[in-house]
Structure formats: structure tokens, C-alpha cells
XYZ file of N, CA and C in Angstrom:
600
model
N 37.529 81.694 86.111
C 36.555 80.832 86.778
C 35.123 81.136 86.329
N 34.838 82.444 86.122
C 33.490 82.796 85.694
C 33.172 82.195 84.335
N 34.185 82.210 83.421
C 33.974 81.626 82.097
C 33.720 80.140 82.190
N 34.473 79.446 83.065
C 34.290 78.010 83.250
C 32.923 77.711 83.842
N 32.505 78.543 84.780
C 31.194 78.356 85.398
C 30.079 78.496 84.370
N 30.219 79.523 83.507
C 29.208 79.700 82.461
C 29.194 78.518 81.504
N 30.393 77.953 81.240
C 30.510 76.800 80.336
C 29.739 75.608 80.882
N 29.958 75.296 82.177
C 29.272 74.149 82.776
C 27.770 74.411 82.920
N 27.415 75.665 83.163
C 25.996 76.006 83.229
C 25.315 75.773 81.889
N 26.013 76.149 80.804
C 25.458 75.942 79.463
C 25.290 74.464 79.164
N 26.284 73.647 79.573
C 26.190 72.200 79.357
C 25.010 71.623 80.137
N 24.876 72.036 81.384
C 23.775 71.530 82.211
C 22.433 71.900 81.601
N 22.339 73.122 81.078
C 21.081 73.546 80.458
C 20.775 72.731 79.215
N 21.824 72.477 78.396
C 21.629 71.679 77.182
C 21.187 70.268 77.520
N 21.803 69.681 78.546
C 21.421 68.335 78.957
C 19.990 68.307 79.476
N 19.603 69.355 80.166
C 18.247 69.418 80.697
C 17.222 69.379 79.569
N 17.574 69.969 78.420
C 16.627 70.032 77.322
C 16.349 68.683 76.696
N 17.296 67.753 76.830
C 17.091 66.468 76.179
C 16.666 65.375 77.155
N 16.490 65.702 78.411
C 15.990 64.716 79.361
C 14.530 64.429 79.054
N 14.137 63.169 78.891
C 12.743 62.863 78.566
C 11.788 63.326 79.655
N 10.653 63.792 79.238
C 9.593 64.134 80.182
C 8.753 62.891 80.409
N 8.789 62.335 81.604
C 8.064 61.111 81.918
C 6.659 61.477 82.388
N 5.669 60.932 81.736
C 4.282 61.300 82.009
C 3.474 60.052 82.276
N 2.757 60.019 83.375
C 1.881 58.888 83.651
C 0.481 59.352 84.036
N 0.251 60.656 84.038
C -1.068 61.191 84.380
C -1.955 61.243 83.146
N -3.218 61.615 83.329
C -4.156 61.655 82.216
C -4.193 62.976 81.483
N -3.325 63.921 81.840
C -3.353 65.239 81.219
C -2.535 65.259 79.935
N -2.720 66.319 79.141
C -1.939 66.501 77.922
C -0.525 66.947 78.280
N 0.403 66.720 77.340
C 1.779 67.154 77.555
C 2.318 67.721 76.261
N 3.002 68.866 76.367
C 3.560 69.531 75.197
C 4.943 70.060 75.542
N 5.937 69.782 74.678
C 7.290 70.262 74.917
C 7.859 70.853 73.637
N 8.936 71.637 73.788
C 9.620 72.203 72.627
C 10.931 71.479 72.377
N 11.793 71.396 73.359
C 13.116 70.803 73.168
C 13.358 69.602 74.077
N 12.345 68.831 74.311
C 12.483 67.621 75.110
C 11.805 66.453 74.419
N 12.317 65.268 74.690
C 11.607 64.059 74.298
C 10.538 63.754 75.340
N 9.562 62.959 74.949
C 8.459 62.610 75.846
C 8.349 61.098 75.925
N 8.227 60.589 77.124
C 8.001 59.162 77.319
C 6.769 58.956 78.192
N 5.821 58.213 77.672
C 4.623 57.850 78.427
C 4.805 56.430 78.946
N 4.623 56.243 80.245
C 4.816 54.927 80.849
C 3.795 53.911 80.346
N 4.113 52.633 80.508
C 3.163 51.564 80.199
C 1.874 51.748 81.008
N 0.763 51.312 80.409
C -0.536 51.308 81.100
C -0.947 52.691 81.596
N -0.634 53.716 80.796
C -0.957 55.088 81.180
C -2.050 55.663 80.289
N -2.640 56.747 80.768
C -3.628 57.487 79.992
C -3.188 58.942 79.919
N -3.176 59.502 78.711
C -2.769 60.895 78.528
C -3.659 61.547 77.485
N -3.623 62.872 77.452
C -4.378 63.619 76.454
C -3.581 63.757 75.172
N -3.487 64.983 74.656
C -2.691 65.242 73.463
C -1.210 65.257 73.828
N -0.395 64.577 73.031
C 1.042 64.483 73.288
C 1.759 65.151 72.119
N 2.448 66.285 72.387
C 3.043 67.093 71.321
C 4.485 67.451 71.661
N 5.378 67.296 70.677
C 6.762 67.713 70.834
C 7.235 68.396 69.560
N 8.016 69.472 69.706
C 8.556 70.162 68.535
C 9.900 69.563 68.140
N 10.858 69.563 69.035
C 12.195 69.041 68.740
C 12.542 67.898 69.682
N 11.793 66.834 69.593
C 12.049 65.680 70.439
C 11.199 64.505 70.027
N 11.655 63.327 70.396
C 10.921 62.111 70.062
C 9.798 61.871 71.066
N 8.865 61.000 70.677
C 7.762 60.610 71.559
C 7.719 59.095 71.636
N 7.677 58.562 72.860
C 7.561 57.128 73.088
C 6.337 56.878 73.961
N 5.455 56.017 73.493
C 4.252 55.673 74.251
C 4.368 54.219 74.678
N 4.255 53.957 75.977
C 4.432 52.614 76.498
C 3.280 51.681 76.176
N 3.523 50.402 76.370
C 2.537 49.363 76.070
C 1.210 49.613 76.794
N 0.126 49.265 76.102
C -1.226 49.274 76.688
C -1.640 50.636 77.229
N -1.117 51.696 76.624
C -1.494 53.052 77.023
C -2.556 53.602 76.086
N -3.194 54.693 76.494
C -4.218 55.344 75.680
C -3.982 56.848 75.697
N -3.953 57.464 74.511
C -3.754 58.906 74.391
C -4.753 59.459 73.376
N -4.933 60.784 73.397
C -5.844 61.399 72.423
C -5.187 61.554 71.057
N -3.958 62.085 71.022
C -3.256 62.283 69.758
C -1.762 62.353 70.023
N -0.971 62.146 68.951
C 0.485 62.225 69.054
C 0.997 63.037 67.870
N 1.778 64.101 68.156
C 2.300 64.969 67.099
C 3.743 65.350 67.398
N 4.600 65.300 66.374
C 5.953 65.834 66.480
C 6.280 66.618 65.217
N 7.273 67.514 65.344
C 7.791 68.215 64.170
C 9.128 67.606 63.774
N 10.102 67.661 64.657
C 11.430 67.111 64.382
C 11.751 65.995 65.368
N 11.038 64.920 65.271
C 11.272 63.795 66.160
C 10.481 62.586 65.727
N 10.978 61.424 66.107
C 10.298 60.180 65.758
C 9.186 59.877 66.757
N 8.296 58.978 66.351
C 7.196 58.524 67.200
C 7.230 57.006 67.250
N 7.234 56.449 68.456
C 7.173 55.000 68.623
C 6.075 54.654 69.619
N 5.141 53.830 69.175
C 4.066 53.352 70.036
C 4.296 51.889 70.348
N 4.183 51.542 71.639
C 4.376 50.163 72.059
C 3.194 49.285 71.692
N 3.182 48.098 72.223
C 2.102 47.154 71.942
C 0.771 47.633 72.527
N -0.302 47.443 71.740
C -1.673 47.662 72.229
C -1.941 49.088 72.693
N -1.352 50.050 72.017
C -1.609 51.461 72.331
C -2.835 51.942 71.561
N -3.686 52.714 72.219
C -4.891 53.255 71.595
C -4.748 54.774 71.446
N -5.010 55.271 70.231
C -4.951 56.709 69.954
C -6.322 57.156 69.468
N -6.935 58.058 70.204
C -8.308 58.475 69.903
C -8.402 59.260 68.596
N -7.383 60.050 68.298
C -7.411 60.866 67.078
C -6.345 60.372 66.103
N -5.280 61.165 65.865
C -4.297 60.780 64.862
C -2.874 60.791 65.375
N -1.974 60.315 64.506
C -0.536 60.302 64.766
C 0.128 61.042 63.614
N 0.914 62.091 63.925
C 1.477 62.919 62.859
C 2.904 63.340 63.185
N 3.795 63.191 62.195
C 5.173 63.654 62.314
C 5.577 64.349 61.024
N 6.345 65.434 61.141
C 6.838 66.116 59.944
C 8.171 65.525 59.516
N 9.154 65.544 60.404
C 10.498 65.062 60.069
C 10.933 63.944 61.005
N 10.185 62.889 61.052
C 10.542 61.772 61.906
C 9.770 60.529 61.545
N 10.375 59.382 61.825
C 9.733 58.098 61.530
C 8.597 57.828 62.509
N 7.609 57.067 62.043
C 6.481 56.640 62.873
C 6.457 55.119 62.896
N 6.550 54.536 64.088
C 6.580 53.083 64.241
C 5.521 52.660 65.248
N 4.624 51.775 64.831
C 3.572 51.262 65.705
C 3.701 49.755 65.814
N 3.768 49.267 67.047
C 3.911 47.836 67.290
C 2.546 47.138 67.249
N 2.550 45.795 67.286
C 1.296 45.040 67.156
C 0.245 45.423 68.201
N -1.006 45.410 67.742
C -2.125 45.663 68.635
C -2.527 47.112 68.762
N -1.803 48.021 68.092
C -2.154 49.439 68.181
C -3.430 49.733 67.393
N -4.142 50.748 67.862
C -5.335 51.216 67.157
C -5.320 52.736 67.129
N -5.396 53.296 65.912
C -5.444 54.745 65.721
C -6.770 55.063 65.038
N -7.636 55.819 65.714
C -8.954 56.086 65.151
C -8.909 57.105 64.011
N -7.881 57.948 63.971
C -7.738 58.942 62.913
C -6.697 58.539 61.886
N -5.925 59.530 61.400
C -4.917 59.309 60.362
C -3.537 59.072 60.961
N -2.687 58.419 60.169
C -1.253 58.328 60.446
C -0.562 59.066 59.310
N 0.199 60.118 59.643
C 0.642 61.064 58.618
C 2.080 61.502 58.871
N 2.919 61.470 57.813
C 4.254 62.053 57.883
C 4.524 62.839 56.610
N 5.574 63.669 56.667
C 6.043 64.358 55.465
C 7.361 63.749 55.014
N 8.376 63.818 55.870
C 9.706 63.328 55.508
C 10.144 62.123 56.329
N 9.221 61.456 56.962
C 9.564 60.298 57.777
C 8.916 59.037 57.255
N 9.513 57.914 57.599
C 8.945 56.625 57.201
C 7.825 56.220 58.155
N 6.971 55.312 57.687
C 5.873 54.775 58.494
C 5.987 53.261 58.507
N 5.947 52.676 59.706
C 5.969 51.215 59.838
C 4.871 50.801 60.809
N 3.865 50.106 60.297
C 2.748 49.644 61.116
C 2.692 48.127 61.067
N 2.638 47.516 62.238
C 2.603 46.055 62.327
C 1.351 45.628 63.081
N 0.477 44.862 62.408
C -0.753 44.370 63.032
C -1.479 45.501 63.756
N -1.702 46.578 63.021
C -2.280 47.808 63.558
C -3.570 48.140 62.824
N -4.528 48.736 63.530
C -5.782 49.177 62.917
C -5.782 50.701 62.842
N -6.015 51.235 61.636
C -6.062 52.682 61.417
C -7.445 53.046 60.897
N -8.116 53.968 61.586
C -9.463 54.337 61.194
C -9.531 55.315 60.045
N -8.427 56.023 59.762
C -8.397 57.008 58.686
C -7.433 56.616 57.588
N -6.678 57.597 57.087
C -5.707 57.383 56.018
C -4.305 57.190 56.581
N -3.448 56.590 55.762
C -2.010 56.533 56.028
C -1.338 57.323 54.912
N -0.621 58.404 55.273
C -0.146 59.354 54.267
C 1.305 59.744 54.504
N 2.068 59.854 53.413
C 3.420 60.390 53.466
C 3.667 61.216 52.219
N 4.784 61.947 52.224
C 5.225 62.673 51.032
C 6.527 62.078 50.523
N 7.542 62.064 51.378
C 8.866 61.599 50.963
C 9.335 60.331 51.661
N 8.608 59.859 52.654
C 9.045 58.694 53.415
C 8.403 57.413 52.929
N 9.064 56.297 53.196
C 8.508 55.003 52.824
C 7.385 54.581 53.753
N 6.578 53.629 53.283
C 5.471 53.086 54.077
C 5.584 51.571 54.097
N 5.531 50.990 55.295
C 5.496 49.533 55.445
C 4.289 49.166 56.307
N 3.343 48.470 55.708
C 2.160 47.979 56.419
C 2.273 46.468 56.479
N 2.400 45.928 57.695
C 2.816 44.541 57.860
C 1.832 43.730 58.686
N 1.815 42.426 58.425
C 1.226 41.400 59.295
C -0.181 41.726 59.791
N -1.117 41.813 58.877
C -2.502 41.970 59.283
C -2.945 43.373 59.600
N -2.150 44.364 59.265
C -2.573 45.753 59.467
C -3.829 46.044 58.646
N -4.744 46.816 59.224
C -5.997 47.165 58.548
C -6.156 48.681 58.512
N -6.403 49.217 57.321
C -6.573 50.660 57.133
C -7.954 50.913 56.548
N -8.773 51.690 57.246
C -10.127 51.965 56.764
C -10.141 52.945 55.596
N -9.192 53.861 55.570
C -9.137 54.867 54.516
C -8.181 54.497 53.401
N -7.548 55.519 52.817
C -6.604 55.333 51.725
C -5.171 55.290 52.227
N -4.294 54.722 51.404
C -2.850 54.842 51.594
C -2.367 55.812 50.522
N -1.784 56.940 50.947
C -1.511 58.040 50.024
C -0.040 58.437 50.068
N 0.563 58.589 48.890
C 1.870 59.230 48.759
C 1.626 60.534 48.011
N 1.715 61.647 48.735
C 1.410 62.947 48.143
C 2.588 63.502 47.344
N 2.274 64.295 46.350
C 3.307 65.003 45.595
C 3.805 66.176 46.424
N 5.133 66.359 46.516
C 5.656 67.501 47.269
C 5.182 68.813 46.664
N 4.946 69.782 47.511
C 4.525 71.085 47.027
C 5.708 71.995 46.747
N 5.442 73.104 46.109
C 6.469 74.112 45.853
C 7.447 73.711 44.769
N 8.617 74.348 44.820
C 9.645 74.150 43.793
C 10.463 72.900 44.012
N 10.254 72.198 45.105
C 11.091 71.037 45.433
C 10.743 69.803 44.613
N 9.587 69.806 43.937
C 9.171 68.612 43.214
C 10.020 68.394 41.974
N 10.506 67.168 41.822
C 11.334 66.788 40.679
C 10.872 65.420 40.212
N 10.413 65.327 38.978
C 9.889 64.069 38.471
C 10.952 62.978 38.410
N 12.231 63.339 38.458
C 13.308 62.357 38.397
C 13.713 61.850 39.780
N 13.033 62.269 40.814
C 13.360 61.847 42.170
C 13.189 60.334 42.303
N 13.882 59.755 43.274
C 13.794 58.309 43.500
C 12.386 57.933 43.953
N 11.890 56.769 43.507
C 10.545 56.352 43.918
C 10.453 56.133 45.429
N 9.316 56.439 45.987
C 9.025 56.113 47.378
C 8.683 54.626 47.452
N 9.227 53.940 48.445
C 8.959 52.509 48.599
C 7.760 52.290 49.522
N 6.796 51.530 49.013
C 5.597 51.190 49.779
C 5.471 49.677 49.817
N 5.365 49.118 51.020
C 5.215 47.669 51.184
C 3.870 47.363 51.830
N 3.070 46.565 51.147
C 1.802 46.084 51.687
C 1.986 44.597 51.950
N 2.102 44.226 53.218
C 2.538 42.888 53.580
C 1.432 41.854 53.685
N 1.796 40.760 54.310
C 0.927 39.589 54.409
C -0.352 39.894 55.181
N -1.492 39.504 54.588
C -2.815 39.627 55.221
C -3.183 41.062 55.602
N -2.617 42.021 54.910
C -2.980 43.423 55.135
C -4.276 43.731 54.385
N -5.140 44.533 55.013
C -6.421 44.900 54.420
C -6.522 46.417 54.322
N -6.648 46.922 53.097
C -6.851 48.350 52.860
C -8.253 48.525 52.287
N -9.155 49.119 53.059
C -10.525 49.305 52.585
C -10.601 50.367 51.490
N -9.718 51.340 51.549
C -9.694 52.395 50.546
C -8.765 52.053 49.394
N -8.257 53.083 48.744
C -7.398 52.920 47.573
C -5.943 53.218 47.908
N -5.062 52.824 46.999
C -3.661 53.223 47.048
C -3.505 54.379 46.072
N -3.249 55.572 46.597
C -3.224 56.787 45.782
C -1.803 57.339 45.763
N -1.168 57.279 44.604
C 0.233 57.667 44.484
C 0.359 58.845 43.527
N 0.753 60.004 44.060
C 0.831 61.223 43.260
C 2.202 61.436 42.636
N 3.178 60.617 43.012
C 4.452 60.596 42.294
C 5.016 59.190 42.345
N 6.204 58.981 41.809
C 6.735 57.638 41.558
C 6.814 56.799 42.831
N 6.332 55.549 42.710
C 6.307 54.622 43.839
C 6.762 53.248 43.377
N 7.534 52.594 44.241
C 7.873 51.177 44.066
C 7.043 50.405 45.078
N 6.072 49.641 44.594
C 5.072 49.004 45.454
C 5.342 47.516 45.593
N 5.598 47.089 46.828
C 5.684 45.668 47.143
C 4.339 45.200 47.662
N 3.690 44.304 46.939
C 2.316 43.903 47.266
C 2.250 42.396 47.455
N 1.982 41.963 48.700
C 1.905 40.534 48.994
C 0.643 39.934 48.377
N 0.741 38.674 47.963
C -0.391 37.989 47.328
C -1.627 37.937 48.218
N -1.428 37.871 49.527
C -2.560 37.732 50.445
C -3.184 39.071 50.829
N -2.552 40.180 50.445
C -3.072 41.503 50.801
C -4.304 41.841 49.968
N -5.232 42.561 50.579
C -6.432 43.011 49.878
C -6.477 44.541 49.905
N -6.517 45.122 48.712
C -6.483 46.576 48.600
C -7.546 47.028 47.603
N -7.836 48.327 47.611
C -8.748 48.898 46.631
C -8.027 49.167 45.324
N -8.422 50.212 44.664
C -7.830 50.565 43.375
C -6.434 51.147 43.572
N -5.526 50.830 42.658
C -4.188 51.416 42.659
C -4.200 52.581 41.680
N -4.048 53.794 42.207
C -4.168 55.008 41.405
C -2.808 55.702 41.338
N -2.266 55.836 40.144
C -0.979 56.495 39.964
C -0.370 56.129 38.629
N 0.322 57.075 38.013
C 0.896 56.846 36.693
C 2.288 56.232 36.756
N 2.978 56.373 37.877
C 4.358 55.896 37.982
C 4.466 54.884 39.121
N 3.886 53.714 38.924
C 3.876 52.675 39.952
C 4.536 51.419 39.402
N 5.587 50.975 40.072
C 6.236 49.709 39.745
C 5.845 48.703 40.811
N 5.126 47.638 40.425
C 4.624 46.659 41.390
C 5.579 45.481 41.472
N 5.958 45.151 42.711
C 6.833 44.014 42.975
C 6.081 43.056 43.882
N 5.896 41.814 43.439
C 5.206 40.812 44.252
C 6.228 39.968 44.994
N 6.220 39.997 46.328
C 7.211 39.222 47.107
C 7.107 37.733 46.829
């Protein structure tokens, strides 16, 4: 019986770790092994998770959003005072979002729809999709991986610059990229030696 009790206790503890932390106050929230959900129409400070996803509800405002091993999803009309950053997770922003700083990933994809970014949009290994009127004040950057992991024969990163997208800065590609560039998009200089341009 003691072994069975310990078994169920372990299960309960594991389940507790993945229960989302629901936050509707204006304070910051930080977790290690939990996902975080911010309710619609809420205000929060810095939102940080190590091993969990982050969801920000519609029409909310936060200072920053950071994850290590988790995805980030922002609802409609979310305002971020600083930046949005993920190491190993996708970043998805719905229409009407505004990020005053950078949007940054290492191994995750980025999808921004009708979003305003005050800084750069940067990835290393993940794809980038900027869609439907998204505006970026800085550069769109695909960085070269550091260390021994870099291989010039690696598959190109896919970057899509969609309809009516405006990039005030440049497209800076430090390794191979397959670039989908809509005719109506306006961008700065395209910088990179291994860029294949595809016009939709």
C-alpha cells in the first residue's frame, strides 16, 4: 500500500507541475515547470517560464514575455512593453499585437500577423512568417548558429514576407535562406550570400 500511495503521490505532483498558472493581476509571474495563462483584458509585468508555454489573452498588456522550453502565443491586440523571446518554442502573435522591443527565437518558428514590432525579428534555426500588414521597425535577422553545430549544408531557413508587410530595416541572413517575398511588401536591403527568392 505504501508503494501505491507513493505512486499516486508522484502522479499528483507531476500533474500539478503542468497545471497552468492563471494570472489576472498586474504583477510579474515566473515559473519553472508550469505553463502560464494570462486572462483577456489583463495587465501583468514580466512573464517568464522555463519549461512551459505562455498564453496571453486578448487585449492584455505585459512588460515582457520569455520562455526557454515552451511556445508563446499572444491573442488579439496584446501590447508588450519590451520584448518577446523563446529559445526552444514557437512564437505566434495574432492581429493587432504591438511589441515595443524585439521578437527573438533560437530554435522556434515566428509567426506575426498584422503586428507592429518596434525592434528586430530574429531567429537562428526557426522559420519566420510576417503576414498581412505586419510592420517591423528594425531588421529581420537569421543568425548563423554558434559553435560546432554550424553546417553549411544545412537546410535553408524559410522566411515569408507577406502581403503589405513593411520592414523599415534590412533582411540580414547569415546562412542559407529561402525567402518568399510578396510583390506588395516593402523591405530594406537583402543581405546574405545564400538567399533564394521566391515571389508568390
